[in-house]
Amino acid sequence: MRVELGELGFAEGGALLIKRALRLAAAGGQISVSGSAPDLELHLRSWCRMEGHTLQWLGDSQALITVAATVAARWSGAERAGSPDPSAPGAIAEHAPRRWGLAARGALVENGSPEFAFPLADKMEVWSIDAGRLYAQGAAAQWDPAVAIPWNTEFDLPFEVEDAVVQIMTYLIENETAALLVPSRFVSQVHPHFREVMQVLALQAADEARHIEVFTRRALLKRQELGLSTSGGQASLKTLVEEPDFAIASFLLSVLGEGTFLSLLWFLERRAPDPVTAAVCRLAAQDEARHVAFGVAHLRERISQDSGILPKLANAVRRRHDALRYTAGLNAEVFDALVLVASGSWDPSDLRRGHENVMRLVREMDEFRQKRMVHLGFGEAEAQELSGLHTRNFM
Ligand SMILES: [Fe+2]
Ligand SMILES: [Fe+2]
């Protein structure tokens, strides 16, 4: 095989032509190179030494290169890391090896690549057939807080109703922070082979970042200060943020916590006293619905393969309930704020109606938690018991 470089220098792109010819020639094969660029001999000599090829300089701008055996050997132990298309047969490994590391799924991974210790490397632990679809849906549904919310709409609420909105926003921000930290922690533990799962978790964290932004902005729209953060609320969130097991954390956060929040956000959207509060709650609820969907989807697949995990999830709810037994759960200010927002005024008949609506919301939260648990595979009686033990903080 001949490579005619003409005046093209080795470092000007000539190297590409030589490497291409070497790839085509088998190990031990030879290629001849000719070129008139100055220093060609110098460049070829140092490069061939580095790569292990044998160079014979024939003079008169001509060289003969014998391909090193190591070039073929370098890729002989390489391994295909599944397939980029998750629906292809064998695309997703049951166990993603450490040696695949950060390689794109479907890449040919060189033998001897460094090993990465990703704790969540089993398909059963993390995978959901819906992950790719949920990621695409989430990516398409990203919204810009600057334009999606009517920040400049004029409105003026009664003083205490505005206070109540600020208290609710303060509570939401704290809970959204927990919802951001949990997927952020696990995204670095999931083997990147499960690319779509990694992407779903990353997008989920980005969604929560936006929720924190818009709730903060709504709280500060008419006020200089935020509301109260209570130890009971934080105690509940601490048990969530510190949960080390992915399945349990997903169950507590996405199925039970975000599931309950979905009811809360839709309630706030319906009862919102102003268009900004309605918009921030509606947009957050749309995102939450996806977070719940992924949690339910991957846990359902997991449970269908290993129903032995159900008692583990159930015990996590009981343990958390015991740990929070002596805390207040939802702070009274948030409850009162919800009643006031649902009432819209201090009129006793409005307050009764507002209180009834909040109690109906709490029953609806309970009902949906039970439905989701039954959908996962829990029996109805156990779903009812566990829903009753869910944190009073909602998240
Ligand atoms: Fe959120
Ligand atoms: Fe969420």
Coordinates of C-alpha atoms and ligand atoms in Angstrom, one line a residue:
M1 CA 0.0 0.0 0.0
R2 CA 1.3 3.4 -0.9
V3 CA 0.6 6.8 0.7
E4 CA 1.5 9.8 -1.4
L5 CA 1.7 12.9 0.8
G6 CA 3.0 15.3 -1.8
E7 CA 3.7 18.6 0.0
L8 CA 1.3 17.8 2.9
G9 CA 3.2 17.8 6.2
F10 CA 2.9 15.0 8.8
A11 CA 1.4 17.4 11.4
E12 CA -0.9 19.1 8.8
G13 CA -3.1 16.1 8.3
G14 CA -0.6 13.7 6.7
A15 CA -0.7 11.6 9.9
L16 CA -4.4 10.8 9.2
L17 CA -3.5 9.3 5.8
I18 CA -0.8 7.2 7.3
K19 CA -2.9 6.0 10.2
R20 CA -5.7 5.1 7.8
A21 CA -3.3 3.1 5.6
L22 CA -1.9 1.3 8.7
R23 CA -5.4 0.4 9.9
L24 CA -6.0 -1.2 6.5
A25 CA -2.8 -3.1 6.5
A26 CA -2.8 -6.1 8.9
A27 CA -0.3 -6.4 11.7
G28 CA 3.1 -7.2 10.2
G29 CA 2.0 -5.6 6.8
Q30 CA 3.9 -2.8 5.2
I31 CA 3.0 0.6 3.7
S32 CA 5.3 2.9 1.8
V33 CA 5.1 6.6 2.3
S34 CA 6.4 9.4 0.1
G35 CA 6.3 13.1 0.6
S36 CA 8.4 16.2 0.1
A37 CA 7.5 18.2 3.2
P38 CA 10.5 19.3 5.2
D39 CA 11.1 17.3 8.4
L40 CA 8.9 14.4 7.2
E41 CA 11.7 11.9 8.2
L42 CA 12.0 13.5 11.6
H43 CA 8.2 13.3 12.3
L44 CA 7.9 9.8 11.0
R45 CA 10.8 8.5 13.1
S46 CA 9.5 9.9 16.4
W47 CA 5.9 8.9 15.7
C48 CA 6.8 5.3 14.7
R49 CA 9.0 4.9 17.7
M50 CA 6.1 6.0 20.0
E51 CA 3.6 3.7 18.3
G52 CA 5.9 0.8 18.0
H53 CA 6.0 0.6 14.2
T54 CA 9.2 -0.1 12.4
L55 CA 10.5 2.6 10.0
Q56 CA 12.9 2.2 7.2
W57 CA 14.0 5.5 5.6
L58 CA 14.8 4.7 2.0
G59 CA 16.1 8.2 1.2
D60 CA 14.7 10.4 -1.6
S61 CA 11.6 11.3 0.4
Q62 CA 10.6 7.6 0.6
A63 CA 9.9 5.5 3.7
L64 CA 8.7 2.0 4.5
I65 CA 6.6 1.3 7.6
T66 CA 6.0 -2.1 9.1
V67 CA 2.9 -2.2 11.1
A68 CA 3.4 -3.2 14.8
A69 CA 1.6 -6.3 16.0
T70 CA 0.4 -4.3 19.1
V71 CA -2.0 -2.2 16.9
A72 CA -4.2 -5.2 16.2
A73 CA -3.6 -6.5 19.8
R74 CA -4.8 -3.2 21.3
W75 CA -8.4 -3.7 20.0
S76 CA -8.4 -7.5 20.1
G77 CA -9.6 -7.7 23.7
A78 CA -12.0 -4.8 23.2
E79 CA -15.6 -5.3 24.2
R80 CA -18.9 -3.8 22.8
A81 CA -20.7 -2.2 25.8
G82 CA -24.3 -3.2 24.8
S83 CA -26.1 -1.2 22.2
P84 CA -27.3 2.4 22.1
D85 CA -30.8 1.4 21.1
P86 CA -32.4 0.1 24.3
S87 CA -34.8 -2.0 22.4
A88 CA -32.1 -4.0 20.6
P89 CA -31.6 -7.5 21.9
G90 CA -28.9 -7.5 24.6
A91 CA -28.7 -3.7 24.5
I92 CA -28.9 -3.4 28.3
A93 CA -26.7 -5.6 30.3
E94 CA -28.1 -7.3 33.4
H95 CA -25.0 -6.2 35.2
A96 CA -22.9 -3.3 33.8
P97 CA -19.2 -4.1 34.4
R98 CA -17.0 -1.6 36.2
R99 CA -14.5 -1.8 33.2
W100 CA -17.1 -0.1 30.9
G101 CA -16.8 3.0 33.0
L102 CA -18.0 6.1 31.3
A103 CA -18.1 4.6 27.8
A104 CA -21.1 5.4 25.7
R105 CA -23.5 2.5 25.7
G106 CA -22.7 0.7 22.4
A107 CA -19.0 1.9 22.3
L108 CA -16.2 -0.5 21.7
V109 CA -14.3 -0.3 25.0
E110 CA -10.5 -0.9 25.0
N111 CA -9.3 -3.7 27.1
G112 CA -7.6 -2.4 30.3
S113 CA -9.7 0.8 30.6
P114 CA -9.9 2.1 34.2
E115 CA -12.6 0.7 36.4
F116 CA -15.3 2.9 38.0
A117 CA -17.1 1.8 41.1
F118 CA -20.8 2.7 40.4
P119 CA -22.8 1.1 43.2
L120 CA -26.0 0.9 41.1
A121 CA -24.8 -1.4 38.3
D122 CA -27.6 -4.0 38.1
K123 CA -30.4 -3.5 35.6
M124 CA -33.0 -4.8 38.0
E125 CA -32.1 -2.0 40.5
V126 CA -32.5 1.0 38.3
W127 CA -33.9 0.2 34.8
S128 CA -37.3 1.0 33.5
I129 CA -38.4 0.4 29.9
D130 CA -40.1 3.8 30.2
A131 CA -37.0 5.8 31.1
G132 CA -36.1 6.9 27.5
R133 CA -39.7 8.0 26.9
L134 CA -40.0 9.9 30.2
Y135 CA -36.6 11.6 29.6
A136 CA -37.7 12.7 26.1
Q137 CA -41.0 13.9 27.5
G138 CA -39.3 15.8 30.3
A139 CA -36.8 17.4 27.9
A140 CA -39.6 18.6 25.7
A141 CA -41.5 20.0 28.6
Q142 CA -38.8 22.2 30.0
W143 CA -40.2 25.7 30.6
D144 CA -38.5 29.0 31.1
P145 CA -39.5 30.6 34.4
A146 CA -39.0 34.1 32.9
V147 CA -41.7 33.7 30.3
A148 CA -43.9 30.8 31.5
I149 CA -45.2 32.7 34.5
P150 CA -47.1 36.0 34.4
W151 CA -44.9 37.7 36.9
N152 CA -46.1 41.2 36.0
T153 CA -49.8 40.6 36.4
E154 CA -51.3 43.2 38.8
F155 CA -52.9 41.7 41.9
D156 CA -53.3 42.7 45.5
L157 CA -54.2 40.1 48.1
P158 CA -55.6 40.8 51.6
F159 CA -52.5 41.1 53.9
E160 CA -52.9 37.7 55.7
V161 CA -53.7 35.8 52.5
E162 CA -50.4 37.1 51.0
D163 CA -48.7 36.0 54.3
A164 CA -50.3 32.6 53.9
V165 CA -49.0 32.3 50.3
V166 CA -45.5 33.2 51.5
Q167 CA -45.7 30.5 54.2
I168 CA -46.8 27.9 51.7
M169 CA -44.0 28.9 49.3
T170 CA -41.4 28.7 52.1
Y171 CA -42.6 25.2 52.9
L172 CA -42.6 24.2 49.3
I173 CA -39.0 25.5 48.8
E174 CA -37.7 23.3 51.6
N175 CA -39.4 20.3 50.3
E176 CA -38.2 20.9 46.7
T177 CA -34.7 21.1 48.1
A178 CA -35.0 17.6 49.4
A179 CA -36.5 16.5 46.1
L180 CA -33.4 18.0 44.3
L181 CA -30.9 16.4 46.6
V182 CA -32.2 12.8 46.4
P183 CA -31.9 12.3 42.6
S184 CA -28.7 14.3 42.6
R185 CA -27.1 11.9 45.0
F186 CA -28.2 8.8 43.1
V187 CA -27.3 10.1 39.7
S188 CA -23.7 9.7 40.5
Q189 CA -24.2 6.2 41.7
V190 CA -26.1 4.8 38.6
H191 CA -23.8 3.1 36.1
P192 CA -23.8 5.3 33.0
H193 CA -24.6 2.2 30.9
F194 CA -28.2 2.9 32.1
R195 CA -28.0 6.2 30.3
E196 CA -31.7 7.0 30.1
V197 CA -32.0 6.5 33.9
M198 CA -29.1 8.8 34.5
Q199 CA -30.7 11.4 32.2
V200 CA -34.1 11.1 33.9
L201 CA -32.5 11.7 37.3
A202 CA -30.4 14.7 36.0
L203 CA -33.5 16.3 34.5
Q204 CA -35.5 15.7 37.7
A205 CA -32.9 17.6 39.6
A206 CA -33.0 20.4 37.1
D207 CA -36.8 20.5 37.4
E208 CA -36.5 20.8 41.2
A209 CA -34.0 23.6 40.8
R210 CA -36.6 25.5 38.7
H211 CA -39.3 24.8 41.3
I212 CA -37.1 26.3 44.0
E213 CA -36.5 29.3 41.8
V214 CA -40.2 30.1 41.0
F215 CA -41.5 29.4 44.5
T216 CA -38.8 31.7 45.9
R217 CA -39.7 34.4 43.4
R218 CA -43.4 34.1 44.1
A219 CA -42.7 34.4 47.9
L220 CA -40.7 37.5 47.4
L221 CA -43.0 39.1 44.9
K222 CA -44.7 41.3 47.5
R223 CA -42.6 40.6 50.6
Q224 CA -39.0 41.0 51.8
E225 CA -39.0 38.0 54.0
L226 CA -39.8 34.3 53.8
G227 CA -42.0 32.4 56.3
L228 CA -41.2 29.7 58.9
S229 CA -39.2 26.5 58.6
T230 CA -40.0 24.1 61.4
S231 CA -37.9 21.3 63.0
G232 CA -40.7 18.8 62.4
G233 CA -40.7 19.4 58.7
Q234 CA -37.0 19.2 58.4
A235 CA -36.8 16.1 60.5
S236 CA -39.1 14.4 58.0
L237 CA -37.0 15.6 55.1
K238 CA -33.8 14.5 56.8
T239 CA -35.0 10.9 56.8
L240 CA -35.6 11.2 53.1
V241 CA -32.3 12.9 52.2
E242 CA -30.3 10.5 54.2
E243 CA -31.9 7.3 52.9
P244 CA -29.0 5.3 51.3
D245 CA -31.0 2.7 49.4
F246 CA -32.1 3.7 45.9
A247 CA -35.3 1.6 45.9
I248 CA -36.4 2.9 49.3
A249 CA -35.5 6.5 48.5
S250 CA -37.5 6.3 45.2
F251 CA -40.4 4.8 47.0
L252 CA -40.4 7.3 49.8
L253 CA -39.7 10.3 47.6
S254 CA -41.3 9.7 44.2
V255 CA -44.2 7.3 44.9
L256 CA -45.3 8.6 48.4
G257 CA -43.8 12.1 48.7
E258 CA -44.0 13.5 45.2
G259 CA -47.3 11.6 44.7
T260 CA -48.7 13.4 47.7
F261 CA -47.3 16.7 46.5
L262 CA -49.0 16.2 43.2
S263 CA -52.4 16.4 45.0
L264 CA -51.1 19.5 46.9
L265 CA -49.9 21.4 43.9
W266 CA -53.1 20.7 41.9
F267 CA -55.1 21.9 44.9
L268 CA -53.0 25.1 45.2
E269 CA -53.4 25.6 41.5
R270 CA -57.2 25.4 41.7
R271 CA -57.4 27.5 44.9
A272 CA -54.7 30.0 44.2
P273 CA -55.7 33.5 45.1
D274 CA -53.6 35.0 42.3
P275 CA -52.5 34.0 38.8
V276 CA -48.7 33.8 39.7
T277 CA -49.3 31.3 42.4
A278 CA -51.6 29.3 40.1
A279 CA -49.0 29.3 37.3
V280 CA -46.0 28.2 39.5
C281 CA -48.1 25.4 41.1
R282 CA -49.4 24.2 37.7
L283 CA -46.0 24.1 36.1
A284 CA -44.4 22.3 39.1
A285 CA -47.2 19.8 39.2
Q286 CA -46.7 18.9 35.5
D287 CA -43.0 18.1 36.3
E288 CA -43.9 16.2 39.4
A289 CA -46.2 14.0 37.5
R290 CA -43.2 12.8 35.5
H291 CA -41.1 12.2 38.6
V292 CA -43.9 10.1 40.1
A293 CA -44.3 8.2 36.8
F294 CA -40.6 7.2 36.7
G295 CA -40.5 6.2 40.4
V296 CA -43.6 4.0 39.9
A297 CA -42.4 2.6 36.6
H298 CA -39.0 1.4 37.7
L299 CA -40.2 0.1 41.1
R300 CA -43.0 -1.8 39.4
E301 CA -40.5 -3.5 37.1
R302 CA -38.2 -4.2 40.0
I303 CA -41.1 -5.7 42.1
S304 CA -42.3 -7.8 39.2
Q305 CA -38.9 -9.5 39.3
D306 CA -38.3 -9.5 43.0
S307 CA -41.5 -9.3 45.1
G308 CA -39.3 -9.9 48.1
I309 CA -38.5 -6.2 48.1
L310 CA -42.1 -5.2 49.1
P311 CA -41.6 -6.0 52.8
K312 CA -38.4 -4.0 52.7
L313 CA -40.3 -0.9 51.3
A314 CA -43.1 -1.4 53.8
N315 CA -40.6 -1.6 56.7
A316 CA -39.0 1.6 55.5
V317 CA -42.3 3.4 55.9
R318 CA -42.9 2.0 59.3
R319 CA -39.3 2.8 60.4
R320 CA -39.7 6.3 59.2
H321 CA -43.0 6.7 61.0
D322 CA -41.3 5.5 64.2
A323 CA -38.4 7.9 63.8
L324 CA -40.8 10.8 63.3
R325 CA -43.3 9.7 65.9
Y326 CA -42.5 12.6 68.3
T327 CA -42.2 15.3 65.7
A328 CA -45.0 17.6 64.6
G329 CA -44.9 16.7 60.9
L330 CA -46.6 19.4 58.9
N331 CA -46.2 22.7 60.7
A332 CA -49.5 24.2 61.9
E333 CA -48.7 27.4 60.1
V334 CA -48.7 25.6 56.7
F335 CA -52.0 23.9 57.6
D336 CA -53.6 27.2 58.6
A337 CA -52.2 28.9 55.5
L338 CA -53.7 26.2 53.3
V339 CA -57.1 26.7 55.0
L340 CA -56.9 30.5 54.6
V341 CA -55.9 30.2 51.0
A342 CA -58.7 27.8 50.3
S343 CA -61.1 30.0 52.2
G344 CA -60.0 33.3 50.6
S345 CA -61.4 35.4 53.5
W346 CA -61.9 35.5 57.2
D347 CA -65.6 35.0 56.8
P348 CA -66.7 32.1 59.1
S349 CA -68.7 30.3 56.3
D350 CA -65.7 30.7 53.9
L351 CA -63.4 29.3 56.6
R352 CA -65.6 26.3 57.2
R353 CA -65.6 25.6 53.4
G354 CA -61.8 26.2 53.2
H355 CA -61.3 23.8 56.1
E356 CA -63.5 21.2 54.5
N357 CA -61.6 21.5 51.2
V358 CA -58.2 21.0 53.0
M359 CA -59.6 17.9 54.8
R360 CA -60.8 16.6 51.4
L361 CA -57.3 17.2 50.0
V362 CA -55.8 15.2 52.8
R363 CA -58.2 12.3 52.1
E364 CA -57.5 12.5 48.4
M365 CA -53.7 12.4 49.1
D366 CA -54.3 9.2 51.1
E367 CA -56.5 7.7 48.5
F368 CA -53.9 8.2 45.7
R369 CA -51.1 6.9 47.9
Q370 CA -53.0 3.7 48.4
K371 CA -53.8 3.4 44.7
R372 CA -50.2 3.8 43.7
M373 CA -49.1 1.2 46.3
V374 CA -51.7 -1.3 45.1
H375 CA -50.5 -0.6 41.5
L376 CA -46.9 -1.5 42.7
G377 CA -48.1 -4.8 44.1
F378 CA -49.0 -4.1 47.7
G379 CA -52.2 -5.7 49.1
E380 CA -55.1 -3.2 49.8
A381 CA -54.9 -3.6 53.6
E382 CA -51.2 -3.0 53.7
A383 CA -51.5 -0.1 51.3
Q384 CA -54.1 1.5 53.6
E385 CA -51.9 0.9 56.7
L386 CA -48.7 2.3 55.1
S387 CA -50.5 5.3 53.6
G388 CA -51.7 6.1 57.1
L389 CA -48.1 6.0 58.4
H390 CA -46.8 8.3 55.7
T391 CA -45.2 11.5 57.0
R392 CA -47.6 14.3 58.1
N393 CA -45.2 16.6 56.3
F394 CA -46.6 15.2 53.0
M395 CA -43.0 14.8 51.5
Ligands
FE1 FE -40.6 19.7 42.5
FE2 FE -40.1 16.2 41.9

